[in-house]
Amino acid sequence: MTLGFMARAMQAGLAKLGEPCSLDGVDVGKVSLQRGVDLFVGSPGRSDDNYVAQVDIAVIPSSASPAVGQTLVHPDGTFVLSRLHEDNGYTRTYIVVTP
């Protein structure tokens, strides 16, 4: 089965920006880790509810079947997948924390 344009673009991005990683001891290929990412949390219509959270996120190929609670070993350290932030069908973006 051939991959669509978006899938090829995601794979190219991880190939260039990612580092080889393992998830619970199983090789998952390249994963992109981004430190200190600003996430805007709250309701857009309420000024008293909007704040910025700085988190570390990991972009993992969906083919690796990542899940909350798994341990990611990256060249920058060991992290736990804390919360799913985004899933576009090709990659999953998780908020990660240090154990």
PDB file of N, CA, C and O in Angstrom, residues 54-91:
ATOM      1  N   GLN A  54       4.065  25.328  29.796  1.00  0.00           N
ATOM      2  CA  GLN A  54       5.263  24.880  29.089  1.00  0.00           C
ATOM      3  C   GLN A  54       5.470  23.401  29.401  1.00  0.00           C
ATOM      4  O   GLN A  54       5.560  23.010  30.560  1.00  0.00           O
ATOM      5  N   VAL A  55       5.513  22.595  28.341  1.00  0.00           N
ATOM      6  CA  VAL A  55       5.638  21.150  28.493  1.00  0.00           C
ATOM      7  C   VAL A  55       6.665  20.617  27.509  1.00  0.00           C
ATOM      8  O   VAL A  55       7.080  21.310  26.580  1.00  0.00           O
ATOM      9  N   ASP A  56       7.072  19.385  27.725  1.00  0.00           N
ATOM     10  CA  ASP A  56       7.910  18.657  26.772  1.00  0.00           C
ATOM     11  C   ASP A  56       6.992  17.717  26.011  1.00  0.00           C
ATOM     12  O   ASP A  56       6.137  17.054  26.609  1.00  0.00           O
ATOM     13  N   ILE A  57       7.157  17.657  24.684  1.00  0.00           N
ATOM     14  CA  ILE A  57       6.324  16.772  23.885  1.00  0.00           C
ATOM     15  C   ILE A  57       7.191  15.870  23.020  1.00  0.00           C
ATOM     16  O   ILE A  57       8.314  16.219  22.653  1.00  0.00           O
ATOM     17  N   ALA A  58       6.637  14.696  22.702  1.00  0.00           N
ATOM     18  CA  ALA A  58       7.300  13.740  21.828  1.00  0.00           C
ATOM     19  C   ALA A  58       6.350  13.396  20.693  1.00  0.00           C
ATOM     20  O   ALA A  58       5.167  13.143  20.920  1.00  0.00           O
ATOM     21  N   VAL A  59       6.870  13.397  19.465  1.00  0.00           N
ATOM     22  CA  VAL A  59       6.092  13.023  18.289  1.00  0.00           C
ATOM     23  C   VAL A  59       6.556  11.625  17.885  1.00  0.00           C
ATOM     24  O   VAL A  59       7.718  11.418  17.535  1.00  0.00           O
ATOM     25  N   ILE A  60       5.627  10.663  17.976  1.00  0.00           N
ATOM     26  CA  ILE A  60       5.936   9.247  17.789  1.00  0.00           C
ATOM     27  C   ILE A  60       5.111   8.709  16.626  1.00  0.00           C
ATOM     28  O   ILE A  60       3.922   9.024  16.515  1.00  0.00           O
ATOM     29  N   PRO A  61       5.705   7.866  15.757  1.00  0.00           N
ATOM     30  CA  PRO A  61       4.916   7.278  14.675  1.00  0.00           C
ATOM     31  C   PRO A  61       3.758   6.451  15.234  1.00  0.00           C
ATOM     32  O   PRO A  61       3.922   5.711  16.204  1.00  0.00           O
ATOM     33  N   SER A  62       2.582   6.572  14.633  1.00  0.00           N
ATOM     34  CA  SER A  62       1.421   5.804  15.083  1.00  0.00           C
ATOM     35  C   SER A  62       1.628   4.309  14.923  1.00  0.00           C
ATOM     36  O   SER A  62       1.035   3.516  15.648  1.00  0.00           O
ATOM     37  N   SER A  63       2.478   3.920  13.980  1.00  0.00           N
ATOM     38  CA  SER A  63       2.743   2.493  13.758  1.00  0.00           C
ATOM     39  C   SER A  63       3.366   1.829  14.977  1.00  0.00           C
ATOM     40  O   SER A  63       3.310   0.609  15.118  1.00  0.00           O
ATOM     41  N   ALA A  64       3.949   2.616  15.888  1.00  0.00           N
ATOM     42  CA  ALA A  64       4.556   2.070  17.104  1.00  0.00           C
ATOM     43  C   ALA A  64       3.504   1.777  18.177  1.00  0.00           C
ATOM     44  O   ALA A  64       3.818   1.189  19.206  1.00  0.00           O
ATOM     45  N   SER A  65       2.256   2.161  17.951  1.00  0.00           N
ATOM     46  CA  SER A  65       1.148   1.982  18.901  1.00  0.00           C
ATOM     47  C   SER A  65       1.489   2.491  20.302  1.00  0.00           C
ATOM     48  O   SER A  65       1.369   1.760  21.281  1.00  0.00           O
ATOM     49  N   PRO A  66       1.918   3.760  20.412  1.00  0.00           N
ATOM     50  CA  PRO A  66       2.240   4.288  21.731  1.00  0.00           C
ATOM     51  C   PRO A  66       0.978   4.456  22.578  1.00  0.00           C
ATOM     52  O   PRO A  66      -0.112   4.649  22.044  1.00  0.00           O
ATOM     53  N   ALA A  67       1.167   4.377  23.903  1.00  0.00           N
ATOM     54  CA  ALA A  67       0.038   4.535  24.820  1.00  0.00           C
ATOM     55  C   ALA A  67       0.509   5.263  26.071  1.00  0.00           C
ATOM     56  O   ALA A  67       1.685   5.211  26.431  1.00  0.00           O
ATOM     57  N   VAL A  68      -0.427   5.931  26.737  1.00  0.00           N
ATOM     58  CA  VAL A  68      -0.127   6.641  27.977  1.00  0.00           C
ATOM     59  C   VAL A  68       0.452   5.657  28.993  1.00  0.00           C
ATOM     60  O   VAL A  68      -0.019   4.528  29.116  1.00  0.00           O
ATOM     61  N   GLY A  69       1.498   6.112  29.686  1.00  0.00           N
ATOM     62  CA  GLY A  69       2.127   5.293  30.721  1.00  0.00           C
ATOM     63  C   GLY A  69       3.364   4.551  30.257  1.00  0.00           C
ATOM     64  O   GLY A  69       4.121   4.045  31.087  1.00  0.00           O
ATOM     65  N   GLN A  70       3.601   4.466  28.954  1.00  0.00           N
ATOM     66  CA  GLN A  70       4.786   3.774  28.464  1.00  0.00           C
ATOM     67  C   GLN A  70       6.024   4.637  28.685  1.00  0.00           C
ATOM     68  O   GLN A  70       5.953   5.860  28.755  1.00  0.00           O
ATOM     69  N   THR A  71       7.178   3.976  28.753  1.00  0.00           N
ATOM     70  CA  THR A  71       8.451   4.644  28.978  1.00  0.00           C
ATOM     71  C   THR A  71       9.185   4.816  27.650  1.00  0.00           C
ATOM     72  O   THR A  71       9.406   3.848  26.929  1.00  0.00           O
ATOM     73  N   LEU A  72       9.551   6.055  27.352  1.00  0.00           N
ATOM     74  CA  LEU A  72      10.284   6.398  26.137  1.00  0.00           C
ATOM     75  C   LEU A  72      11.739   6.658  26.509  1.00  0.00           C
ATOM     76  O   LEU A  72      12.025   7.491  27.365  1.00  0.00           O
ATOM     77  N   VAL A  73      12.650   5.928  25.860  1.00  0.00           N
ATOM     78  CA  VAL A  73      14.071   6.161  26.064  1.00  0.00           C
ATOM     79  C   VAL A  73      14.584   6.900  24.834  1.00  0.00           C
ATOM     80  O   VAL A  73      14.570   6.374  23.723  1.00  0.00           O
ATOM     81  N   HIS A  74      15.017   8.128  25.043  1.00  0.00           N
ATOM     82  CA  HIS A  74      15.477   9.051  24.002  1.00  0.00           C
ATOM     83  C   HIS A  74      16.921   9.406  24.327  1.00  0.00           C
ATOM     84  O   HIS A  74      17.316   9.347  25.497  1.00  0.00           O
ATOM     85  N   PRO A  75      17.743   9.784  23.349  1.00  0.00           N
ATOM     86  CA  PRO A  75      19.113  10.205  23.663  1.00  0.00           C
ATOM     87  C   PRO A  75      19.194  11.342  24.688  1.00  0.00           C
ATOM     88  O   PRO A  75      20.190  11.481  25.388  1.00  0.00           O
ATOM     89  N   ASP A  76      18.136  12.155  24.811  1.00  0.00           N
ATOM     90  CA  ASP A  76      18.112  13.245  25.797  1.00  0.00           C
ATOM     91  C   ASP A  76      17.685  12.782  27.184  1.00  0.00           C
ATOM     92  O   ASP A  76      17.685  13.577  28.116  1.00  0.00           O
ATOM     93  N   GLY A  77      17.251  11.539  27.337  1.00  0.00           N
ATOM     94  CA  GLY A  77      16.843  11.037  28.644  1.00  0.00           C
ATOM     95  C   GLY A  77      15.690  10.057  28.554  1.00  0.00           C
ATOM     96  O   GLY A  77      15.270   9.651  27.480  1.00  0.00           O
ATOM     97  N   THR A  78      15.177   9.696  29.718  1.00  0.00           N
ATOM     98  CA  THR A  78      14.058   8.771  29.823  1.00  0.00           C
ATOM     99  C   THR A  78      12.811   9.557  30.222  1.00  0.00           C
ATOM    100  O   THR A  78      12.849  10.376  31.131  1.00  0.00           O
ATOM    101  N   PHE A  79      11.707   9.267  29.532  1.00  0.00           N
ATOM    102  CA  PHE A  79      10.461  10.004  29.738  1.00  0.00           C
ATOM    103  C   PHE A  79       9.296   9.026  29.810  1.00  0.00           C
ATOM    104  O   PHE A  79       9.359   7.924  29.284  1.00  0.00           O
ATOM    105  N   VAL A  80       8.218   9.466  30.442  1.00  0.00           N
ATOM    106  CA  VAL A  80       6.976   8.697  30.500  1.00  0.00           C
ATOM    107  C   VAL A  80       5.920   9.443  29.703  1.00  0.00           C
ATOM    108  O   VAL A  80       5.783  10.666  29.833  1.00  0.00           O
ATOM    109  N   LEU A  81       5.177   8.709  28.863  1.00  0.00           N
ATOM    110  CA  LEU A  81       4.101   9.327  28.088  1.00  0.00           C
ATOM    111  C   LEU A  81       2.965   9.644  29.047  1.00  0.00           C
ATOM    112  O   LEU A  81       2.322   8.758  29.586  1.00  0.00           O
ATOM    113  N   SER A  82       2.739  10.925  29.283  1.00  0.00           N
ATOM    114  CA  SER A  82       1.787  11.357  30.298  1.00  0.00           C
ATOM    115  C   SER A  82       0.374  11.561  29.755  1.00  0.00           C
ATOM    116  O   SER A  82      -0.598  11.182  30.396  1.00  0.00           O
ATOM    117  N   ARG A  83       0.274  12.196  28.589  1.00  0.00           N
ATOM    118  CA  ARG A  83      -1.049  12.542  28.056  1.00  0.00           C
ATOM    119  C   ARG A  83      -0.976  12.682  26.545  1.00  0.00           C
ATOM    120  O   ARG A  83      -0.050  13.287  26.020  1.00  0.00           O
ATOM    121  N   LEU A  84      -1.976  12.144  25.854  1.00  0.00           N
ATOM    122  CA  LEU A  84      -2.064  12.300  24.406  1.00  0.00           C
ATOM    123  C   LEU A  84      -2.486  13.727  24.097  1.00  0.00           C
ATOM    124  O   LEU A  84      -3.499  14.205  24.603  1.00  0.00           O
ATOM    125  N   HIS A  85      -1.694  14.405  23.284  1.00  0.00           N
ATOM    126  CA  HIS A  85      -2.012  15.787  22.915  1.00  0.00           C
ATOM    127  C   HIS A  85      -2.691  15.850  21.548  1.00  0.00           C
ATOM    128  O   HIS A  85      -3.631  16.610  21.345  1.00  0.00           O
ATOM    129  N   GLU A  86      -2.188  15.046  20.595  1.00  0.00           N
ATOM    130  CA  GLU A  86      -2.730  15.104  19.238  1.00  0.00           C
ATOM    131  C   GLU A  86      -2.476  13.779  18.536  1.00  0.00           C
ATOM    132  O   GLU A  86      -1.435  13.151  18.725  1.00  0.00           O
ATOM    133  N   ASP A  87      -3.428  13.360  17.727  1.00  0.00           N
ATOM    134  CA  ASP A  87      -3.286  12.155  16.905  1.00  0.00           C
ATOM    135  C   ASP A  87      -3.840  12.478  15.529  1.00  0.00           C
ATOM    136  O   ASP A  87      -5.035  12.712  15.380  1.00  0.00           O
ATOM    137  N   ASN A  88      -2.954  12.536  14.533  1.00  0.00           N
ATOM    138  CA  ASN A  88      -3.410  12.866  13.182  1.00  0.00           C
ATOM    139  C   ASN A  88      -3.509  11.639  12.285  1.00  0.00           C
ATOM    140  O   ASN A  88      -3.699  11.747  11.090  1.00  0.00           O
ATOM    141  N   GLY A  89      -3.356  10.452  12.873  1.00  0.00           N
ATOM    142  CA  GLY A  89      -3.444   9.220  12.108  1.00  0.00           C
ATOM    143  C   GLY A  89      -2.099   8.698  11.652  1.00  0.00           C
ATOM    144  O   GLY A  89      -1.946   7.505  11.413  1.00  0.00           O
ATOM    145  N   TYR A  90      -1.123   9.564  11.530  1.00  0.00           N
ATOM    146  CA  TYR A  90       0.217   9.171  11.097  1.00  0.00           C
ATOM    147  C   TYR A  90       1.217   9.247  12.253  1.00  0.00           C
ATOM    148  O   TYR A  90       2.127   8.433  12.345  1.00  0.00           O
ATOM    149  N   THR A  91       1.052  10.258  13.079  1.00  0.00           N
ATOM    150  CA  THR A  91       1.894  10.419  14.266  1.00  0.00           C
ATOM    151  C   THR A  91       1.003  10.751  15.456  1.00  0.00           C
ATOM    152  O   THR A  91      -0.101  11.263  15.290  1.00  0.00           O
TER     153      THR A  91
END
